[in-house]
Short mmCIF file of N, CA and C in Angstrom, two decimals:
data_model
loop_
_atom_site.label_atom_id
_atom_site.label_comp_id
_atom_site.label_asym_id
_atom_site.label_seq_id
_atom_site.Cartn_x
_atom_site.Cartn_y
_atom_site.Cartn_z
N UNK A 1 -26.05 14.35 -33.20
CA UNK A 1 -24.92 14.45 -32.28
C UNK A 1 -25.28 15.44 -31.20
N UNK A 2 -25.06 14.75 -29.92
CA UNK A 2 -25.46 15.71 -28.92
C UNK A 2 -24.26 16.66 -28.48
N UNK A 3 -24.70 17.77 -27.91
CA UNK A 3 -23.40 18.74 -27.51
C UNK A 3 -23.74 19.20 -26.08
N UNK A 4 -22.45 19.04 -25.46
CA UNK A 4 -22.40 19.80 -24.05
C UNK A 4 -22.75 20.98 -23.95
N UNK A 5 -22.65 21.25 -22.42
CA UNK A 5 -22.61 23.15 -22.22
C UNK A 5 -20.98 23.47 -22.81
N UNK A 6 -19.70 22.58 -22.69
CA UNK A 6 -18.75 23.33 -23.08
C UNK A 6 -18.53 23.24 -24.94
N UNK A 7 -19.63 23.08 -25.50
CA UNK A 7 -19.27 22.59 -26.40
C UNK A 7 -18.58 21.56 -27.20
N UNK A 8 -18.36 20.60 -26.65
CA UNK A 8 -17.74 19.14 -26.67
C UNK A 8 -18.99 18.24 -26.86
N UNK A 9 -18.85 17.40 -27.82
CA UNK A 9 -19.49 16.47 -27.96
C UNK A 9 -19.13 15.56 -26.75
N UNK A 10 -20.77 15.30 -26.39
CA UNK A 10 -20.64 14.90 -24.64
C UNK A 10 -20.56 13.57 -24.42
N UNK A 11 -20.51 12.49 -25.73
CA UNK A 11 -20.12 11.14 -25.53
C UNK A 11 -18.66 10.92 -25.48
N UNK A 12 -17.90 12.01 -25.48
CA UNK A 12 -16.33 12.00 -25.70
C UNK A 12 -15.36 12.92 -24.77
N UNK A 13 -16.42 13.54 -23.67
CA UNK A 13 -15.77 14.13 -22.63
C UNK A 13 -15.14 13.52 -21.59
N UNK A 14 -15.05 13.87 -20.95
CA UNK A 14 -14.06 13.33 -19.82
C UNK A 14 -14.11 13.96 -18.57
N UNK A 15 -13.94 13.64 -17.36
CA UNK A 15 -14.07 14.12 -15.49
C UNK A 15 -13.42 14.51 -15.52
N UNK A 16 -13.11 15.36 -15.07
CA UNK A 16 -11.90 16.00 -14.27
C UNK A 16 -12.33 16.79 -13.42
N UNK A 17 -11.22 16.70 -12.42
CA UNK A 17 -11.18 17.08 -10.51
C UNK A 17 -11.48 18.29 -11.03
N UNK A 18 -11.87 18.89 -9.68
CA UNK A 18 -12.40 20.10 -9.01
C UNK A 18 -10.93 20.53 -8.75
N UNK A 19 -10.45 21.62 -9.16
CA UNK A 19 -9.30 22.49 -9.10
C UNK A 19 -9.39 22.64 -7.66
N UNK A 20 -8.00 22.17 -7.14
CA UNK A 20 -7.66 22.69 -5.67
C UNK A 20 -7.98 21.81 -4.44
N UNK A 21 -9.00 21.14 -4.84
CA UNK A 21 -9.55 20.26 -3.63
C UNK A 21 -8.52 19.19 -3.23
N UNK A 22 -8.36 18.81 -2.24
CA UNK A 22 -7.70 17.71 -1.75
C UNK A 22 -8.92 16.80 -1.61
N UNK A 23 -8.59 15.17 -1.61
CA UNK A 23 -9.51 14.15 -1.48
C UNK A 23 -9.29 14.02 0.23
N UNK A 24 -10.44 13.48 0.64
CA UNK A 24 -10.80 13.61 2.20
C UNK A 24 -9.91 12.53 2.76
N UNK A 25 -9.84 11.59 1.79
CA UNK A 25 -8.79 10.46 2.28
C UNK A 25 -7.84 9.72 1.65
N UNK A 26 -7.07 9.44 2.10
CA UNK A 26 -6.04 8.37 0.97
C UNK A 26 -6.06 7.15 1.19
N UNK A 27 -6.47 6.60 -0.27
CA UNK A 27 -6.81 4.97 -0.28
C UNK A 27 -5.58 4.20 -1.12
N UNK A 28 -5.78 3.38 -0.87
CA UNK A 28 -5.16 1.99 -1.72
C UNK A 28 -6.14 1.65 -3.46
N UNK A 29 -5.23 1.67 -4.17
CA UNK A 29 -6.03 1.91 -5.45
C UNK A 29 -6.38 0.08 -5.41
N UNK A 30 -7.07 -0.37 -6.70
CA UNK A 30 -7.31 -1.55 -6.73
C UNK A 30 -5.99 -2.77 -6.87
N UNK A 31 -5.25 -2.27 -7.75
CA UNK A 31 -3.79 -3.15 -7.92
C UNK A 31 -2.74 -3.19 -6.51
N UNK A 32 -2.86 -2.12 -6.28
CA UNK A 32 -1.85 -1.40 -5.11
C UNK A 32 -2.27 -2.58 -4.05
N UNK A 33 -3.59 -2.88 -3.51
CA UNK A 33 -4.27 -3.45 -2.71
C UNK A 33 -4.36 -5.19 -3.06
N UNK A 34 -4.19 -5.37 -3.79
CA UNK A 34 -4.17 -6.71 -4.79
C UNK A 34 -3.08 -7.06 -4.38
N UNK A 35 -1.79 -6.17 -5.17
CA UNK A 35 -0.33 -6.97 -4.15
C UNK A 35 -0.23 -6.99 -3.30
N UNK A 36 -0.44 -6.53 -2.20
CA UNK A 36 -0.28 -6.38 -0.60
C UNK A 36 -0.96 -7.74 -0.35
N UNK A 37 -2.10 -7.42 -0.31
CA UNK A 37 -3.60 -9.00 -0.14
C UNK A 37 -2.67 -9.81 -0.43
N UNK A 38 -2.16 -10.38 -1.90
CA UNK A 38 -1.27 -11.48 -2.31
C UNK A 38 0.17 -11.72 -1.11
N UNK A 39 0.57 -11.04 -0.92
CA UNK A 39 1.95 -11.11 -0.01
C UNK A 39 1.10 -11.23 0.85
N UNK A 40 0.34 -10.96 1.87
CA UNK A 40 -0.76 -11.35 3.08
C UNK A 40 -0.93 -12.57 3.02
N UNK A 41 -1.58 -13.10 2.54
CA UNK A 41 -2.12 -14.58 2.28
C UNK A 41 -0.88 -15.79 1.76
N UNK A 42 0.29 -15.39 1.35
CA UNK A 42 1.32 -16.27 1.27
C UNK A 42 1.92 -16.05 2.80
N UNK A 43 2.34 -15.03 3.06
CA UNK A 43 2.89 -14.93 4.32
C UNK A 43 2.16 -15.72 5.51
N UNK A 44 0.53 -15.42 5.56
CA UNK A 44 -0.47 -16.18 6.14
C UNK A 44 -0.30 -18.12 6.16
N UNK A 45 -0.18 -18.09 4.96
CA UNK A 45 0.48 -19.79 4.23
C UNK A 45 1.55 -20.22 5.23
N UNK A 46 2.11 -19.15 5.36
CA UNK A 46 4.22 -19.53 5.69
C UNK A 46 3.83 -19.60 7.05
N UNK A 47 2.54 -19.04 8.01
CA UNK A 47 2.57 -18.90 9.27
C UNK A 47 3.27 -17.80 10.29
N UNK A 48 3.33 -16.93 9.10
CA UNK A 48 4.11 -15.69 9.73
C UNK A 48 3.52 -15.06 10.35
N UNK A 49 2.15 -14.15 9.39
CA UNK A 49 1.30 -13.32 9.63
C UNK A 49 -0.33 -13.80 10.29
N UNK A 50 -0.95 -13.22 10.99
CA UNK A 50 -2.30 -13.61 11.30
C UNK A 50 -3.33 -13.08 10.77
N UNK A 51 -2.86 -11.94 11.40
CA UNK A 51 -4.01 -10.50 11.10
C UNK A 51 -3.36 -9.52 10.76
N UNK A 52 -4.45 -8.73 10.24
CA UNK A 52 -4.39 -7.12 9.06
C UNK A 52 -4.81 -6.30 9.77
N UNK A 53 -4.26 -4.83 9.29
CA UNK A 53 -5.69 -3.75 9.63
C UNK A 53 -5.26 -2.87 8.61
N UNK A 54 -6.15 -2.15 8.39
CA UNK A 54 -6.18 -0.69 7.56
C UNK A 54 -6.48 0.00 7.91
N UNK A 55 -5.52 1.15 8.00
CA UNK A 55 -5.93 2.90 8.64
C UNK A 55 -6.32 3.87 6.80
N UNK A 56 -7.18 4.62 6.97
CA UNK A 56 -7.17 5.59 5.89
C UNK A 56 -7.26 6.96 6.52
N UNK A 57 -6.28 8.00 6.36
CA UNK A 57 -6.25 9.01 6.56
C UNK A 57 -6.25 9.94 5.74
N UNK A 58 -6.26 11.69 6.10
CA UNK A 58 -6.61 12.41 4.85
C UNK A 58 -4.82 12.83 4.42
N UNK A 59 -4.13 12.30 5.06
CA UNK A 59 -2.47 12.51 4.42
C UNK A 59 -2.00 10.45 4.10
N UNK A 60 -2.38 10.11 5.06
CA UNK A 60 -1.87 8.86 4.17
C UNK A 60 -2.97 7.50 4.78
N UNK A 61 -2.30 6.46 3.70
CA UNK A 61 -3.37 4.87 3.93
C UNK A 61 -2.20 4.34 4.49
N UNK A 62 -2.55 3.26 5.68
CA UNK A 62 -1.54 2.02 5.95
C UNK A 62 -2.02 0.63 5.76
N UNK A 63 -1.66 -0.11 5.78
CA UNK A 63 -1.64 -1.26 5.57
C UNK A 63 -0.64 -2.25 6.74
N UNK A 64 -1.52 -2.33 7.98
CA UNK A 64 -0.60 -3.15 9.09
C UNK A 64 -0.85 -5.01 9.34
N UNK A 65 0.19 -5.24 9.15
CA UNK A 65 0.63 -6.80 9.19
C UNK A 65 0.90 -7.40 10.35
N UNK A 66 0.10 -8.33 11.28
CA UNK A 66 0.27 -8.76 12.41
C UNK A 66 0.76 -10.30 12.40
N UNK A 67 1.73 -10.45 13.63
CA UNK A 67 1.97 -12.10 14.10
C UNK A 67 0.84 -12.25 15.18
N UNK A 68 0.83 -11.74 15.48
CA UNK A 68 -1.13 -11.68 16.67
C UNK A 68 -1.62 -10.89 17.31
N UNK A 69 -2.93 -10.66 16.95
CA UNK A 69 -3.83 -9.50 17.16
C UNK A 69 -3.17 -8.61 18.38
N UNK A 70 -2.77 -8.75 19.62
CA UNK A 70 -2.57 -8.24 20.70
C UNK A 70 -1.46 -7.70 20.68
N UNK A 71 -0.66 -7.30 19.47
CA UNK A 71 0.78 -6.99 19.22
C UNK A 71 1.17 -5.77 19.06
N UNK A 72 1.95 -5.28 18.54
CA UNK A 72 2.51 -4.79 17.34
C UNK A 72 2.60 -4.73 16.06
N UNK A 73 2.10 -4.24 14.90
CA UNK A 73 2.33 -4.70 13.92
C UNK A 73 3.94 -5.20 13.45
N UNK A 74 3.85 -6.59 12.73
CA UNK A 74 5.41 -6.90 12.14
C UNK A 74 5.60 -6.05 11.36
N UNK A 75 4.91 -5.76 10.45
CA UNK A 75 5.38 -4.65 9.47
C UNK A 75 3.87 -3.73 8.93
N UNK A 76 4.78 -2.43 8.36
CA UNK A 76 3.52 -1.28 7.95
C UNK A 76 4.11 -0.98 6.72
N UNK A 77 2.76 -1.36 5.81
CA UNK A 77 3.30 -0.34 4.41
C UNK A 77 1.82 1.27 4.58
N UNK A 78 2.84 1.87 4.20
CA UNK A 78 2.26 3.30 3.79
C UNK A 78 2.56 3.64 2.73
N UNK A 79 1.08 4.32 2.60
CA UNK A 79 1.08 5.18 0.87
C UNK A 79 0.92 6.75 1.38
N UNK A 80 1.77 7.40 1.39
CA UNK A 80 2.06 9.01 1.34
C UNK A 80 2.04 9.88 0.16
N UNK A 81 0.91 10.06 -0.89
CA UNK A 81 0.78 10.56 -1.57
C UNK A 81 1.92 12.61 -1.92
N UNK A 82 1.92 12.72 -0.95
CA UNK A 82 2.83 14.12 -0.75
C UNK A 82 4.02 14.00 -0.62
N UNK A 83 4.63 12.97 -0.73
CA UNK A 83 6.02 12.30 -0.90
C UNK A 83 6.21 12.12 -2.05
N UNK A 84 5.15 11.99 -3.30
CA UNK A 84 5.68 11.45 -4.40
C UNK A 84 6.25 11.95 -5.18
N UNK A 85 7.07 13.43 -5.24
CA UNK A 85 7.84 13.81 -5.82
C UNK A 85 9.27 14.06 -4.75
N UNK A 86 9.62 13.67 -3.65
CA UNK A 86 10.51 13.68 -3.04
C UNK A 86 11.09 12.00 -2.75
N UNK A 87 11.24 11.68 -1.94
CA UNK A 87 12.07 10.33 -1.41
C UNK A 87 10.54 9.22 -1.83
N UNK A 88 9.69 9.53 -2.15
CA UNK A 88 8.74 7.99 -2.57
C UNK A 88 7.42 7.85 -1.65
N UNK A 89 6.20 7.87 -2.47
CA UNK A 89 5.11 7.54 -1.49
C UNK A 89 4.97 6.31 -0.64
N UNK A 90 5.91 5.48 -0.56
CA UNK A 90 5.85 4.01 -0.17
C UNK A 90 6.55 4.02 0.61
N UNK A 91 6.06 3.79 1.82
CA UNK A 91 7.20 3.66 2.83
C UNK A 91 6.80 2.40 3.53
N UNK A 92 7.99 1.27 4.04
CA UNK A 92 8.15 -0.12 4.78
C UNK A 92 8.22 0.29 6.37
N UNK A 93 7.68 0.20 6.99
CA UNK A 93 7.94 0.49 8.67
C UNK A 93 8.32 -1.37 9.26
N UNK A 94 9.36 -1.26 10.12
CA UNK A 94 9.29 -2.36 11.10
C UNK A 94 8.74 -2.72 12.21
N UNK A 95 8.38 -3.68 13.06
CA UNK A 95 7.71 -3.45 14.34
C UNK A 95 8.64 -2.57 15.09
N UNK A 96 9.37 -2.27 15.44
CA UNK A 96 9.89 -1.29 16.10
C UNK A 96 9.49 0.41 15.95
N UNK A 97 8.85 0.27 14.07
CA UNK A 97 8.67 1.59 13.89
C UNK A 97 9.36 2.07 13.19
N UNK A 98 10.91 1.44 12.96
CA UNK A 98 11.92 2.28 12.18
C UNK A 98 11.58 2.14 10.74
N UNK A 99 11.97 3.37 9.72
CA UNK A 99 11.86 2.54 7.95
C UNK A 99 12.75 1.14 7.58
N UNK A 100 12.43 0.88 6.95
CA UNK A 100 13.18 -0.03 6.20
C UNK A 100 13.05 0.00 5.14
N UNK A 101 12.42 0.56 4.05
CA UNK A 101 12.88 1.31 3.07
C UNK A 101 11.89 2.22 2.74
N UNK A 102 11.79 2.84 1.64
CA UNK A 102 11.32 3.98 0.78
C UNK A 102 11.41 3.83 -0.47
N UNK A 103 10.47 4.45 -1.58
CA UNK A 103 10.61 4.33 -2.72
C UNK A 103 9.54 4.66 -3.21
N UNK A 104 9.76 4.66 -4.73
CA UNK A 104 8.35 5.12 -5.71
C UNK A 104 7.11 4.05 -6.26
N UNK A 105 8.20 2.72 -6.21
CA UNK A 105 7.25 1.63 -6.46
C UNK A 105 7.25 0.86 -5.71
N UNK A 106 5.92 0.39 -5.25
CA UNK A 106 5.24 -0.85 -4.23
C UNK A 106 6.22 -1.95 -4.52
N UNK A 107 6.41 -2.42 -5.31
CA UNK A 107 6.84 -3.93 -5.58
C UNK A 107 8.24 -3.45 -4.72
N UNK A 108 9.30 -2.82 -4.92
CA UNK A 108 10.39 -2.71 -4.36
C UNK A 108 10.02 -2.44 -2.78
N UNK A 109 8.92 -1.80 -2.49
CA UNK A 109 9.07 -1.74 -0.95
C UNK A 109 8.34 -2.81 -0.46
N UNK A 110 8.10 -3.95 -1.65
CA UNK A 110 7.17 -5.25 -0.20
C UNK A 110 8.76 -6.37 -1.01
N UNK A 111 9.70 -6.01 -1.66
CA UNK A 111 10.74 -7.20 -1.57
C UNK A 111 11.66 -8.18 -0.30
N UNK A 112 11.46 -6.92 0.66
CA UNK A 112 12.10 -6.95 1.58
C UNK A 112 11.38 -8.31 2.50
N UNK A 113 10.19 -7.90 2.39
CA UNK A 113 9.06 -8.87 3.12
C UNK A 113 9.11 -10.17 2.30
N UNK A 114 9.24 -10.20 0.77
CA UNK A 114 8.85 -10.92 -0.05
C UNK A 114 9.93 -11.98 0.11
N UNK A 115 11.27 -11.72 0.51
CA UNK A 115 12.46 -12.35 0.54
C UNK A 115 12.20 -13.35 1.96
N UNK A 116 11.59 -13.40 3.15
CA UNK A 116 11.31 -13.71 4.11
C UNK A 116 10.98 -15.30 3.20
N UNK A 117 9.94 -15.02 2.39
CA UNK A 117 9.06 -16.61 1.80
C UNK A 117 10.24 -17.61 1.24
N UNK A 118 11.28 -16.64 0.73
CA UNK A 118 12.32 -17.91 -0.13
C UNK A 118 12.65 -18.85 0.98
N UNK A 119 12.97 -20.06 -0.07
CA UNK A 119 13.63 -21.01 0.99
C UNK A 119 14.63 -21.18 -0.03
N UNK A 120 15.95 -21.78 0.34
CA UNK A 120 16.92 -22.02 -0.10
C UNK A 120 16.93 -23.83 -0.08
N UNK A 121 16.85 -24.06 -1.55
CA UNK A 121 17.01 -25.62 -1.40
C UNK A 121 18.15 -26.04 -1.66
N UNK A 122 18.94 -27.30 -1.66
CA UNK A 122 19.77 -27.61 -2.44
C UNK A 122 19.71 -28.61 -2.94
N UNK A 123 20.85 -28.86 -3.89
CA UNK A 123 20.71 -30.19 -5.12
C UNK A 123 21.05 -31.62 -4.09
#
């Protein structure tokens, strides 16, 4: 059995951060990025959306949704990591810029968008 410098058997240790450091940037984790992509590419389907972009900054990631390149984005999701113990790292922006909502979980801040795809059939 091999042993670390901290004395821990070193097949059973574990990483952990550097006390204090902030990360240089804020990303989109793999799932986080997965739903968004998915709502992209249906919306893309519906003929809503065209084009994407992604900003990564060292306070927050966006995620901007275009009707065509030369625009405005239709909509912005942001991940604000320093929010997440106050009003929610997730924030919905409109093309105008204003919120449209806030919250702690992704899925509730892309419903708003997600509701756009329903169609209402009848019998």
């Amino acid at each position: 059995m091999s042993v670390g410098p901290a004395g821990l058997n070193s097949h059973h240790g574990s990483v952990v951060a550097f006390p204090g450091r902030k990360p240089l940037q804020v990303g989109f984790e793999r799932d986080e990025l997965m739903r968004i992509l998915d709502l992209y590419g249906r919306m893309v389907a519906a003929g809503l959306w065209r084009d994407y972009a992604m900003d990564f900054g060292k306070d927050a990631a966006n995620f901007s949704a275009f009707r065509r390149a030369a625009e405005r984005p239709q909509a912005r999701v942001e991940k604000r990591p320093s929010l997440r113990g106050k009003q929610g790292m997730w924030t919905l922006f409109g093309e105008a810029g204003q919120v449209l909502k806030r919250g702690h979980e992704l899925a509730g801040i892309l419903s708003p968008l997600e509701r756009k795809l329903l169609k209402v059939v009848e019998d």
